[in-house]
Every structure is written in C-alpha cells, then in structure tokens.
C-alpha cells in the first residue's frame, strides 16, 4: 500500500507510546473506524475523555492518517500480511497491529459497501408504483373505453446529492406484457451469477447463464 | 345519439347539394386530408375558380364537412344515427349515402387524430437493456457487482421522443418484475373484467 509522507508521519505518532498508550490507542482505533461508518460527520468524534491530554493538532493529524490508511486498505482489498507490513514500516508493534487488524476485519464489509456506493452512475431505480385505469371519455374523443397503466419509477440520482424523483409514463396492457417479457431473462442471468472466494479472498466468478 | 347541427353549420353544408356528387366526394377527400395535415387555403381558391363561386363558400363547405366528421367520430355515432342526423339537411339519398360512406371509412383514423389532442403523459415506446458486472471503481477495487442498465424510450403525444438511461440491481429488478406482474394480473380480476364488459 502506498501512503503519503504525511500519512506515514501520522501513523508513526500513533505508534508512539509516549503519545498513545495502549488503552488510548485502542479507543482511538475504534473511533477512527466508527467515524468512517457513521452517516453524518460528527465534529465531536474526537471529544473522548481518553484524548483530553493530547495535543489537538496531533490528534487530528493522526485521525486523518488512520482513516486514510483504513480506506486505502479496504479499497485495495489488502490482506493481513499487507496491512501488517505497512504498519510495521511505520513503527507499529505486534500488539497495536493486531488491534488495528481485528477492528479492520470487523468493519471491512461495511466499509466495502460504503466505498462501492461511491462513484458516478446513471439514475438508479429504487421502486415502482402502478395504477390501472379505464378511460371512458375525454374532451376530444368519447367512448374511448380502454384500460391503461400509469407506471411511476422512483429514481435516485446519485450524482446530484442523492435526490430522488419520479418518472411517470403510461402504457397499454400489451406494452406492459412486452416490457415484462424483456426483463425476465435479465433477472435469470443476474440470479445465476455466483462466485467463490478462494483462500486468499480473491473472487473467482463462475457464470451459469440460462435462457 | 343524434348530432345536433347548428343553423350556421347547416347553412355551410347547404352548398353541397348545388354541386354534383363527384365534387362532394372531392371535398370529402380534401376535408380528411386537412384533418390529417392541416388546412391549405390555396385549395379553396382553386376550387372556387373551377366552380365559379366565392372561395369563402368553398371554405365553409369543406369546414362544415370537417366539423361533421370530427363530431360524428368523437361521439362514435352509429350508422343509423348518422343517417338520421343528416336527414335534417334535406339532402338527396345519394348525397346522404356519400356522406355516410365518408364517415364510416374515415372515423377510425379521425378518432386517432383527435386522440392525439388529449392531454397525456409520456407513453412507453421501447425498452433496451444491458447486464454488466462492475469489477472496480476509483473508490474500490476487486468488486463483483451486477448491474442492469436500461434505456427506456418514451414518446410524447406530439410525437417527440425521449430516452432515459436508468440503472438498477438484480434484487430491485426482481421487485420491479413482481410488481408489474401484479399490475397485469389485476386486469384479469373479476372486478376489472366486470367494468370492461359493462362500460361501453
């Protein structure tokens, strides 16, 4: 894992027992991971009693370094040997490395979910509502007597602050049947994608496509 | 249901018995063409010169026919009701039959044209799809994330078309399919069948 000089310096301070004894270190690691997973940025995340005696500037620097290291590890899908080697390079002893890695393993899955949700993508369909109506007449044509569907897709625009909107359109029964027939094979393929994790946590993908 | 023709409308159509049936047939063809593509005043002038009448008289005759056709098509009146409605005009049987034929041959198309005037939502036109598996992104490497990208083609009532690119995941797609199947099944319920059968 490549970490910048600033991040390395922050981690070196974290490894230093004169700044962080074991208890303070353990609390700090827990806080660092929690701050990444909480939904809202909490300004008081570092207001722990264990951190009172520490210099605030040092505390923030170490927090930035720790969170950067955590995110880089999750991003690269780093294993234990990679994490351990990286932390040993910046002066972590075996006990501190173990504390870090244990919390990393515990939070890894949630952090992966968080990182996978970042990025640009087309508007995402979250839900669908429908209405079946029977048109009797309108201002221009009487005796219409036709059923039709009004479909509303709830769409979330991840690129625009997560704002959601509804996309409305109407269709006949025949068109809805055609659309449903078109969608069925996609779901069958998606359901058949299965993958096996090997000993080294590398994904091996087995496709079993059925039409 | 009978059509109620106003005095002004009867006066405009009063020009038709004064010309022979071939000319009325031609006026009928022009009236339908104007309903399809819009009016063209030059046609009135050309016809007026040939018939030695005012262009305004020809225009009233054609517009009267257009209104007769649109109102009859809008209300979807039966053959018998149409015949009875035009009886008040006092035309010959041959002219009545000609008008009836004009109505019956074109009413479906005229109703379709009138239907385009109604306020409506964008209408489904087509759906294209693509299944991808996301392998990595800037934020996270080594992913296995199936995504379904769809291009939904919609058409407005004026003929304008638009295409929206949307994405979803297999779990949400399953939910979408289940909901749409419920929507289709609803049309086959006793309640809906009763409505469709009895409201005509």
Tab-separated table of C-alpha atoms in Angstrom:
chain	number	residue	atom	x	y	z
A	1	UNK	CA	0.000	0.000	0.000
A	2	UNK	CA	1.448	3.380	-0.925
A	3	UNK	CA	0.877	6.032	1.703
A	4	UNK	CA	1.981	9.659	1.547
A	5	UNK	CA	4.651	11.086	3.808
A	6	UNK	CA	2.074	12.993	5.838
A	7	UNK	CA	0.010	9.848	6.437
A	8	UNK	CA	3.126	7.894	7.413
A	9	UNK	CA	4.099	10.587	9.920
A	10	UNK	CA	0.613	10.494	11.436
A	11	UNK	CA	0.792	6.710	11.795
A	12	UNK	CA	4.279	6.964	13.346
A	13	UNK	CA	2.827	9.250	16.027
A	14	UNK	CA	0.056	6.730	16.574
A	15	UNK	CA	2.658	4.011	17.100
A	16	UNK	CA	4.490	6.103	19.692
A	17	UNK	CA	3.668	5.011	23.257
A	18	UNK	CA	4.611	8.449	24.620
A	19	UNK	CA	1.601	9.909	22.817
A	20	UNK	CA	-0.804	6.948	22.765
A	21	UNK	CA	-0.683	4.298	25.499
A	22	UNK	CA	-2.442	1.010	24.657
A	23	UNK	CA	-5.796	1.984	26.113
A	24	UNK	CA	-5.855	5.354	24.324
A	25	UNK	CA	-4.688	3.670	21.138
A	26	UNK	CA	-7.487	1.055	21.264
A	27	UNK	CA	-10.136	3.746	21.821
A	28	UNK	CA	-8.625	5.831	19.026
A	29	UNK	CA	-8.745	2.956	16.526
A	30	UNK	CA	-12.379	2.232	17.412
A	31	UNK	CA	-13.262	5.936	16.984
A	32	UNK	CA	-11.424	6.136	13.641
A	33	UNK	CA	-13.347	3.204	12.167
A	34	UNK	CA	-16.664	4.402	13.612
A	35	UNK	CA	-16.236	7.900	12.196
A	36	UNK	CA	-15.970	6.437	8.683
A	37	UNK	CA	-19.114	4.378	9.064
A	38	UNK	CA	-21.371	6.950	10.713
A	39	UNK	CA	-23.905	8.530	8.403
A	40	UNK	CA	-23.178	12.111	9.402
A	41	UNK	CA	-19.871	13.827	10.024
A	42	UNK	CA	-19.639	14.255	13.787
A	43	UNK	CA	-17.493	17.178	14.895
A	44	UNK	CA	-17.300	15.758	18.385
A	45	UNK	CA	-15.919	12.390	17.262
A	46	UNK	CA	-12.550	13.132	18.879
A	47	UNK	CA	-14.048	14.510	22.115
A	48	UNK	CA	-13.255	11.380	24.107
A	49	UNK	CA	-12.021	11.657	27.729
A	50	UNK	CA	-9.012	9.498	26.796
A	51	UNK	CA	-7.867	12.163	24.303
A	52	UNK	CA	-8.079	15.148	26.671
A	53	UNK	CA	-4.379	15.257	27.460
A	54	UNK	CA	-3.323	15.013	23.797
A	55	UNK	CA	-2.426	17.923	21.571
A	56	UNK	CA	-5.468	18.576	19.337
A	57	UNK	CA	-3.397	19.209	16.240
A	58	UNK	CA	-1.593	15.901	16.701
A	59	UNK	CA	-4.924	14.157	17.329
A	60	UNK	CA	-6.420	15.427	14.075
A	61	UNK	CA	-3.312	14.561	12.114
A	62	UNK	CA	-3.349	11.005	13.484
A	63	UNK	CA	-7.080	10.694	12.758
A	64	UNK	CA	-6.582	11.756	9.135
A	65	UNK	CA	-3.652	9.355	8.781
A	66	UNK	CA	-5.546	6.439	10.311
A	67	UNK	CA	-8.700	6.934	8.229
A	68	UNK	CA	-6.644	7.296	5.036
A	69	UNK	CA	-4.799	4.081	5.826
A	70	UNK	CA	-8.073	2.259	6.571
A	71	UNK	CA	-9.745	3.409	3.340
A	72	UNK	CA	-6.690	2.582	1.258
A	73	UNK	CA	-6.595	-0.910	2.759
A	74	UNK	CA	-10.296	-1.540	2.036
A	75	UNK	CA	-10.000	-0.053	-1.457
A	76	UNK	CA	-7.112	-2.361	-2.353
A	77	UNK	CA	-8.693	-5.369	-0.604
A	78	UNK	CA	-5.498	-5.612	1.488
A	79	UNK	CA	-4.886	-8.875	3.346
A	80	UNK	CA	-3.311	-9.344	6.779
A	81	UNK	CA	0.257	-9.582	5.524
A	82	UNK	CA	-0.074	-6.336	3.522
A	83	UNK	CA	-1.596	-4.443	6.443
A	84	UNK	CA	0.962	-5.828	8.897
A	85	UNK	CA	3.896	-4.967	6.625
A	86	UNK	CA	2.597	-1.433	6.144
A	87	UNK	CA	2.040	-0.854	9.866
A	88	UNK	CA	5.413	-2.356	10.825
A	89	UNK	CA	7.094	0.055	8.419
A	90	UNK	CA	5.699	2.983	10.403
A	91	UNK	CA	6.677	1.551	13.769
A	92	UNK	CA	3.594	-0.365	14.981
A	93	UNK	CA	4.420	-3.166	17.372
A	94	UNK	CA	2.711	-6.560	17.101
A	95	UNK	CA	0.051	-5.731	19.699
A	96	UNK	CA	-1.022	-2.482	18.015
A	97	UNK	CA	-1.009	-4.156	14.606
A	98	UNK	CA	-3.297	-6.872	15.973
A	99	UNK	CA	-5.739	-4.317	17.445
A	100	UNK	CA	-5.834	-2.443	14.155
A	101	UNK	CA	-6.310	-5.573	12.063
A	102	UNK	CA	-9.031	-7.026	14.308
A	103	UNK	CA	-11.106	-3.859	14.015
A	104	UNK	CA	-10.339	-3.729	10.266
A	105	UNK	CA	-11.728	-7.231	9.810
A	106	UNK	CA	-14.826	-6.385	11.829
A	107	UNK	CA	-15.626	-3.246	9.828
A	108	UNK	CA	-14.302	-4.294	6.441
A	109	UNK	CA	-17.575	-5.500	4.955
A	110	UNK	CA	-19.452	-2.313	5.873
A	111	UNK	CA	-16.617	-0.164	4.545
A	112	UNK	CA	-16.626	-2.086	1.271
A	113	UNK	CA	-20.353	-1.442	0.944
A	114	UNK	CA	-19.737	2.236	1.613
A	115	UNK	CA	-16.968	2.543	-0.969
A	116	UNK	CA	-18.843	0.565	-3.600
A	117	UNK	CA	-21.699	3.059	-3.373
A	118	UNK	CA	-19.398	5.949	-4.318
A	119	UNK	CA	-18.942	6.962	-7.900
A	120	UNK	CA	-20.961	8.118	-10.850
A	121	UNK	CA	-23.718	6.074	-12.350
A	122	UNK	CA	-26.973	6.615	-14.220
A	123	UNK	CA	-30.067	7.356	-12.118
A	124	UNK	CA	-30.847	4.269	-10.047
A	125	UNK	CA	-34.343	2.778	-9.946
A	126	UNK	CA	-35.386	2.133	-6.348
A	127	UNK	CA	-39.064	1.332	-6.622
A	128	UNK	CA	-42.063	1.183	-8.932
A	129	UNK	CA	-45.703	2.167	-8.419
A	130	UNK	CA	-48.517	1.443	-10.805
A	131	UNK	CA	-52.101	2.437	-11.419
A	132	UNK	CA	-54.624	0.705	-13.634
A	133	UNK	CA	-57.279	2.979	-15.097
A	134	UNK	CA	-60.116	2.687	-17.549
A	135	UNK	CA	-60.553	5.696	-19.786
A	136	UNK	CA	-64.224	6.314	-20.581
A	137	UNK	CA	-64.011	9.578	-22.490
A	138	UNK	CA	-62.064	12.807	-22.791
A	139	UNK	CA	-62.663	16.281	-24.193
A	140	UNK	CA	-61.808	15.232	-27.747
A	141	UNK	CA	-62.969	11.649	-28.026
A	142	UNK	CA	-65.948	9.937	-26.376
A	143	UNK	CA	-66.388	6.172	-25.869
A	144	UNK	CA	-62.651	5.560	-25.514
A	145	UNK	CA	-63.305	2.550	-23.233
A	146	UNK	CA	-59.704	1.428	-22.950
A	147	UNK	CA	-57.691	0.287	-19.943
A	148	UNK	CA	-54.221	1.715	-19.486
A	149	UNK	CA	-51.480	1.622	-16.901
A	150	UNK	CA	-49.717	4.552	-15.311
A	151	UNK	CA	-46.257	3.492	-14.132
A	152	UNK	CA	-44.103	5.591	-11.793
A	153	UNK	CA	-40.465	4.676	-11.322
A	154	UNK	CA	-38.823	6.145	-8.233
A	155	UNK	CA	-35.355	7.075	-9.378
A	156	UNK	CA	-32.418	8.221	-7.261
A	157	UNK	CA	-29.796	10.426	-8.828
A	158	UNK	CA	-26.554	9.548	-7.030
A	159	UNK	CA	-24.699	12.303	-8.859
A	160	UNK	CA	-26.995	15.051	-7.579
A	161	UNK	CA	-26.756	14.684	-3.826
A	162	UNK	CA	-28.955	11.592	-3.767
A	163	UNK	CA	-32.071	13.480	-4.816
A	164	UNK	CA	-34.904	11.272	-5.930
A	165	UNK	CA	-37.616	11.889	-8.470
A	166	UNK	CA	-40.482	10.011	-10.037
A	167	UNK	CA	-40.507	9.127	-13.707
A	168	UNK	CA	-44.076	8.726	-14.962
A	169	UNK	CA	-45.265	7.128	-18.143
A	170	UNK	CA	-48.364	5.382	-19.414
A	171	UNK	CA	-48.628	2.164	-21.350
A	172	UNK	CA	-51.164	-0.346	-22.606
A	173	UNK	CA	-51.533	-3.876	-21.257
A	174	UNK	CA	-49.781	-5.289	-24.327
A	175	UNK	CA	-46.799	-2.957	-23.896
A	176	UNK	CA	-46.512	-3.848	-20.207
A	177	UNK	CA	-46.523	-7.533	-21.118
A	178	UNK	CA	-43.757	-6.946	-23.667
A	179	UNK	CA	-41.682	-4.983	-21.132
A	180	UNK	CA	-42.130	-7.733	-18.536
A	181	UNK	CA	-41.076	-10.387	-21.052
A	182	UNK	CA	-37.978	-8.317	-21.876
A	183	UNK	CA	-36.999	-8.004	-18.206
A	184	UNK	CA	-37.364	-11.683	-17.258
A	185	UNK	CA	-34.180	-13.007	-18.934
A	186	UNK	CA	-32.062	-10.282	-17.321
A	187	UNK	CA	-33.140	-11.357	-13.886
A	188	UNK	CA	-32.499	-15.027	-14.689
A	189	UNK	CA	-28.917	-14.210	-15.708
A	190	UNK	CA	-28.303	-11.914	-12.750
A	191	UNK	CA	-29.570	-14.590	-10.368
A	192	UNK	CA	-27.231	-17.157	-11.899
A	193	UNK	CA	-24.049	-15.164	-11.316
A	194	UNK	CA	-22.290	-16.973	-8.443
A	195	UNK	CA	-18.759	-16.510	-7.140
A	196	UNK	CA	-16.430	-18.427	-4.911
A	197	UNK	CA	-13.904	-16.780	-2.632
A	198	UNK	CA	-10.582	-18.559	-2.576
A	199	UNK	CA	-8.298	-18.884	0.437
A	200	UNK	CA	-6.657	-15.561	-0.415
A	201	UNK	CA	-10.012	-13.717	-0.685
A	202	UNK	CA	-9.746	-13.370	-4.413
A	203	UNK	CA	-13.068	-13.612	-6.170
A	204	UNK	CA	-13.441	-16.328	-8.773
A	205	UNK	CA	-16.503	-15.764	-10.835
A	206	UNK	CA	-18.490	-18.632	-12.242
A	207	UNK	CA	-21.149	-17.684	-14.749
A	208	UNK	CA	-24.024	-20.006	-15.254
A	209	UNK	CA	-26.141	-18.372	-17.875
A	210	UNK	CA	-29.566	-19.825	-18.551
A	211	UNK	CA	-32.048	-18.523	-21.117
B	1	UNK	CA	-77.287	9.514	-30.143
B	2	UNK	CA	-78.090	12.142	-32.774
B	3	UNK	CA	-75.890	15.022	-33.809
B	4	UNK	CA	-77.429	18.423	-33.278
B	5	UNK	CA	-76.363	20.688	-36.152
B	6	UNK	CA	-76.405	24.439	-35.594
B	7	UNK	CA	-78.072	26.758	-38.120
B	8	UNK	CA	-74.699	28.130	-39.162
B	9	UNK	CA	-73.411	24.601	-39.749
B	10	UNK	CA	-76.499	23.714	-41.815
B	11	UNK	CA	-76.008	26.887	-43.854
B	12	UNK	CA	-72.376	25.999	-44.579
B	13	UNK	CA	-73.289	22.484	-45.652
B	14	UNK	CA	-76.150	23.885	-47.765
B	15	UNK	CA	-73.641	24.460	-50.585
B	16	UNK	CA	-73.102	20.713	-51.108
B	17	UNK	CA	-76.368	19.851	-52.950
B	18	UNK	CA	-75.559	22.590	-55.501
B	19	UNK	CA	-72.571	20.684	-56.860
B	20	UNK	CA	-72.505	17.163	-58.264
B	21	UNK	CA	-71.535	14.101	-56.228
B	22	UNK	CA	-68.012	13.863	-57.691
B	23	UNK	CA	-67.278	17.363	-56.377
B	24	UNK	CA	-68.721	16.449	-52.939
B	25	UNK	CA	-66.515	13.348	-52.940
B	26	UNK	CA	-63.511	15.541	-53.711
B	27	UNK	CA	-64.492	17.947	-50.909
B	28	UNK	CA	-64.706	14.974	-48.568
B	29	UNK	CA	-61.237	13.852	-49.580
B	30	UNK	CA	-59.910	17.401	-49.016
B	31	UNK	CA	-61.649	17.586	-45.604
B	32	UNK	CA	-59.976	14.353	-44.427
B	33	UNK	CA	-56.613	15.489	-45.789
B	34	UNK	CA	-56.953	18.785	-43.919
B	35	UNK	CA	-57.719	16.859	-40.724
B	36	UNK	CA	-54.557	14.838	-41.241
B	37	UNK	CA	-52.157	17.587	-42.222
B	38	UNK	CA	-53.769	20.948	-41.578
B	39	UNK	CA	-55.621	23.325	-43.922
B	40	UNK	CA	-54.281	24.869	-47.101
B	41	UNK	CA	-56.273	27.999	-48.184
B	42	UNK	CA	-54.926	27.813	-51.752
B	43	UNK	CA	-57.068	24.721	-52.333
B	44	UNK	CA	-60.217	26.802	-51.679
B	45	UNK	CA	-59.218	29.381	-54.263
B	46	UNK	CA	-58.504	26.778	-56.933
B	47	UNK	CA	-61.818	25.004	-56.331
B	48	UNK	CA	-63.758	28.303	-56.228
B	49	UNK	CA	-62.379	29.303	-59.641
B	50	UNK	CA	-63.381	25.965	-61.172
B	51	UNK	CA	-66.884	26.113	-59.688
B	52	UNK	CA	-67.352	29.847	-60.257
B	53	UNK	CA	-68.241	30.577	-56.644
B	54	UNK	CA	-66.636	32.506	-53.787
B	55	UNK	CA	-63.634	30.957	-52.093
B	56	UNK	CA	-65.415	31.595	-48.803
B	57	UNK	CA	-68.344	29.408	-49.850
B	58	UNK	CA	-65.986	26.548	-50.693
B	59	UNK	CA	-64.157	27.049	-47.406
B	60	UNK	CA	-67.399	26.918	-45.434
B	61	UNK	CA	-68.454	23.767	-47.257
B	62	UNK	CA	-65.199	21.967	-46.569
B	63	UNK	CA	-65.020	23.161	-42.966
B	64	UNK	CA	-68.632	22.107	-42.465
B	65	UNK	CA	-67.723	18.635	-43.674
B	66	UNK	CA	-64.682	18.581	-41.378
B	67	UNK	CA	-66.794	19.503	-38.378
B	68	UNK	CA	-69.471	16.940	-39.298
B	69	UNK	CA	-66.810	14.225	-39.500
B	70	UNK	CA	-64.999	15.194	-36.275
B	71	UNK	CA	-68.171	15.466	-34.214
B	72	UNK	CA	-69.544	12.172	-35.520
B	73	UNK	CA	-66.206	10.424	-34.927
B	74	UNK	CA	-65.788	11.957	-31.476
B	75	UNK	CA	-69.191	10.643	-30.361
B	76	UNK	CA	-68.755	7.434	-32.356
B	77	UNK	CA	-72.346	7.615	-33.520
B	78	UNK	CA	-73.848	4.626	-35.275
B	79	UNK	CA	-74.684	4.455	-38.995
B	80	UNK	CA	-78.372	4.837	-38.269
B	81	UNK	CA	-77.848	7.841	-36.021
B	82	UNK	CA	-75.614	9.454	-38.621
B	83	UNK	CA	-78.251	8.965	-41.297
B	84	UNK	CA	-80.915	10.423	-39.033
B	85	UNK	CA	-78.671	13.373	-38.120
B	86	UNK	CA	-78.043	14.416	-41.730
B	87	UNK	CA	-81.719	13.940	-42.677
B	88	UNK	CA	-82.448	17.421	-41.281
B	89	UNK	CA	-80.216	18.873	-44.002
B	90	UNK	CA	-82.724	17.736	-46.657
B	91	UNK	CA	-80.108	16.249	-48.953
B	92	UNK	CA	-80.767	13.618	-51.618
B	93	UNK	CA	-80.426	9.960	-50.721
B	94	UNK	CA	-77.326	9.683	-52.899
B	95	UNK	CA	-75.650	12.600	-51.050
B	96	UNK	CA	-76.625	11.165	-47.648
B	97	UNK	CA	-75.136	7.825	-48.620
B	98	UNK	CA	-71.952	9.512	-49.827
B	99	UNK	CA	-71.578	11.391	-46.542
B	100	UNK	CA	-72.221	8.208	-44.558
B	101	UNK	CA	-69.567	6.327	-46.523
B	102	UNK	CA	-67.113	9.163	-45.928
B	103	UNK	CA	-67.777	8.953	-42.181
B	104	UNK	CA	-67.572	5.146	-41.908
B	105	UNK	CA	-64.366	4.872	-43.936
B	106	UNK	CA	-62.508	7.570	-42.013
B	107	UNK	CA	-63.860	7.588	-38.467
B	108	UNK	CA	-61.211	5.296	-37.030
B	109	UNK	CA	-58.415	7.448	-38.368
B	110	UNK	CA	-60.160	10.664	-37.296
B	111	UNK	CA	-60.611	9.306	-33.760
B	112	UNK	CA	-56.911	8.506	-33.697
B	113	UNK	CA	-56.081	12.074	-34.766
B	114	UNK	CA	-58.443	13.501	-32.135
B	115	UNK	CA	-56.868	11.217	-29.545
B	116	UNK	CA	-53.542	12.955	-30.090
B	117	UNK	CA	-55.073	16.202	-28.845
B	118	UNK	CA	-55.834	14.794	-25.415
B	119	UNK	CA	-53.504	15.714	-22.561
B	120	UNK	CA	-51.440	12.689	-21.785
B	121	UNK	CA	-48.303	11.544	-20.104
B	122	UNK	CA	-45.241	10.308	-21.932
B	123	UNK	CA	-46.076	6.936	-23.378
B	124	UNK	CA	-43.969	3.774	-23.338
B	125	UNK	CA	-42.301	3.127	-26.693
B	126	UNK	CA	-39.455	0.637	-26.169
B	127	UNK	CA	-37.066	-0.814	-23.595
B	128	UNK	CA	-33.441	-1.784	-24.202
B	129	UNK	CA	-31.280	-3.370	-21.554
B	130	UNK	CA	-27.751	-4.437	-20.768
B	131	UNK	CA	-26.358	-6.573	-17.960
B	132	UNK	CA	-22.925	-5.582	-16.644
B	133	UNK	CA	-20.743	-6.701	-13.792
B	134	UNK	CA	-18.810	-3.882	-12.146
B	135	UNK	CA	-15.280	-5.099	-11.424
B	136	UNK	CA	-13.640	-1.981	-9.962
B	137	UNK	CA	-14.045	1.737	-9.476
B	138	UNK	CA	-11.927	4.631	-8.329
B	139	UNK	CA	-13.140	4.108	-4.744
B	140	UNK	CA	-12.970	0.307	-4.556
B	141	UNK	CA	-11.054	-2.363	-6.443
B	142	UNK	CA	-11.914	-6.053	-6.882
B	143	UNK	CA	-15.695	-5.801	-6.972
B	144	UNK	CA	-18.317	-8.213	-8.270
B	145	UNK	CA	-21.388	-6.068	-8.615
B	146	UNK	CA	-24.011	-6.997	-11.241
B	147	UNK	CA	-25.916	-4.008	-12.557
B	148	UNK	CA	-28.685	-3.751	-15.102
B	149	UNK	CA	-28.617	-0.691	-17.343
B	150	UNK	CA	-31.830	0.108	-19.190
B	151	UNK	CA	-32.727	2.608	-21.883
B	152	UNK	CA	-36.402	3.475	-21.613
B	153	UNK	CA	-37.771	5.065	-24.790
B	154	UNK	CA	-40.811	7.278	-24.234
B	155	UNK	CA	-42.986	9.160	-26.700
B	156	UNK	CA	-44.922	12.353	-26.032
B	157	UNK	CA	-48.373	12.926	-27.517
B	158	UNK	CA	-46.893	15.362	-30.047
B	159	UNK	CA	-44.574	12.678	-31.386
B	160	UNK	CA	-41.445	13.893	-29.555
B	161	UNK	CA	-39.354	11.005	-28.370
B	162	UNK	CA	-37.037	10.829	-25.394
B	163	UNK	CA	-34.793	8.153	-23.954
B	164	UNK	CA	-33.855	7.809	-20.300
B	165	UNK	CA	-30.857	5.761	-19.233
B	166	UNK	CA	-31.525	4.094	-15.890
B	167	UNK	CA	-29.750	1.540	-13.773
B	168	UNK	CA	-30.764	-0.975	-11.155
B	169	UNK	CA	-29.506	-4.075	-9.371
B	170	UNK	CA	-30.858	-7.645	-9.717
B	171	UNK	CA	-32.690	-7.533	-6.360
B	172	UNK	CA	-34.566	-4.355	-7.277
B	173	UNK	CA	-35.201	-5.752	-10.752
B	174	UNK	CA	-36.894	-8.772	-9.201
B	175	UNK	CA	-39.060	-6.434	-7.160
B	176	UNK	CA	-39.937	-4.449	-10.322
B	177	UNK	CA	-40.912	-7.616	-12.194
B	178	UNK	CA	-43.076	-8.829	-9.304
B	179	UNK	CA	-44.882	-5.505	-9.074
B	180	UNK	CA	-45.502	-5.347	-12.835
B	181	UNK	CA	-46.821	-8.912	-12.794
B	182	UNK	CA	-49.253	-7.898	-10.053
B	183	UNK	CA	-50.331	-4.957	-12.230
B	184	UNK	CA	-51.015	-7.272	-15.180
B	185	UNK	CA	-52.835	-9.789	-13.012
B	186	UNK	CA	-55.171	-7.071	-11.729
B	187	UNK	CA	-56.674	-6.615	-15.188
B	188	UNK	CA	-57.832	-10.238	-15.123
B	189	UNK	CA	-59.697	-9.966	-11.808
B	190	UNK	CA	-63.484	-10.255	-11.699
B	191	UNK	CA	-63.851	-6.616	-10.720
B	192	UNK	CA	-61.907	-5.267	-13.705
B	193	UNK	CA	-63.495	-7.693	-16.155
B	194	UNK	CA	-66.945	-6.558	-14.974
B	195	UNK	CA	-66.070	-2.900	-15.573
B	196	UNK	CA	-64.554	-3.585	-19.012
B	197	UNK	CA	-67.587	-5.640	-20.003
B	198	UNK	CA	-70.268	-3.257	-18.803
B	199	UNK	CA	-68.927	0.211	-19.555
B	200	UNK	CA	-69.066	0.528	-23.311
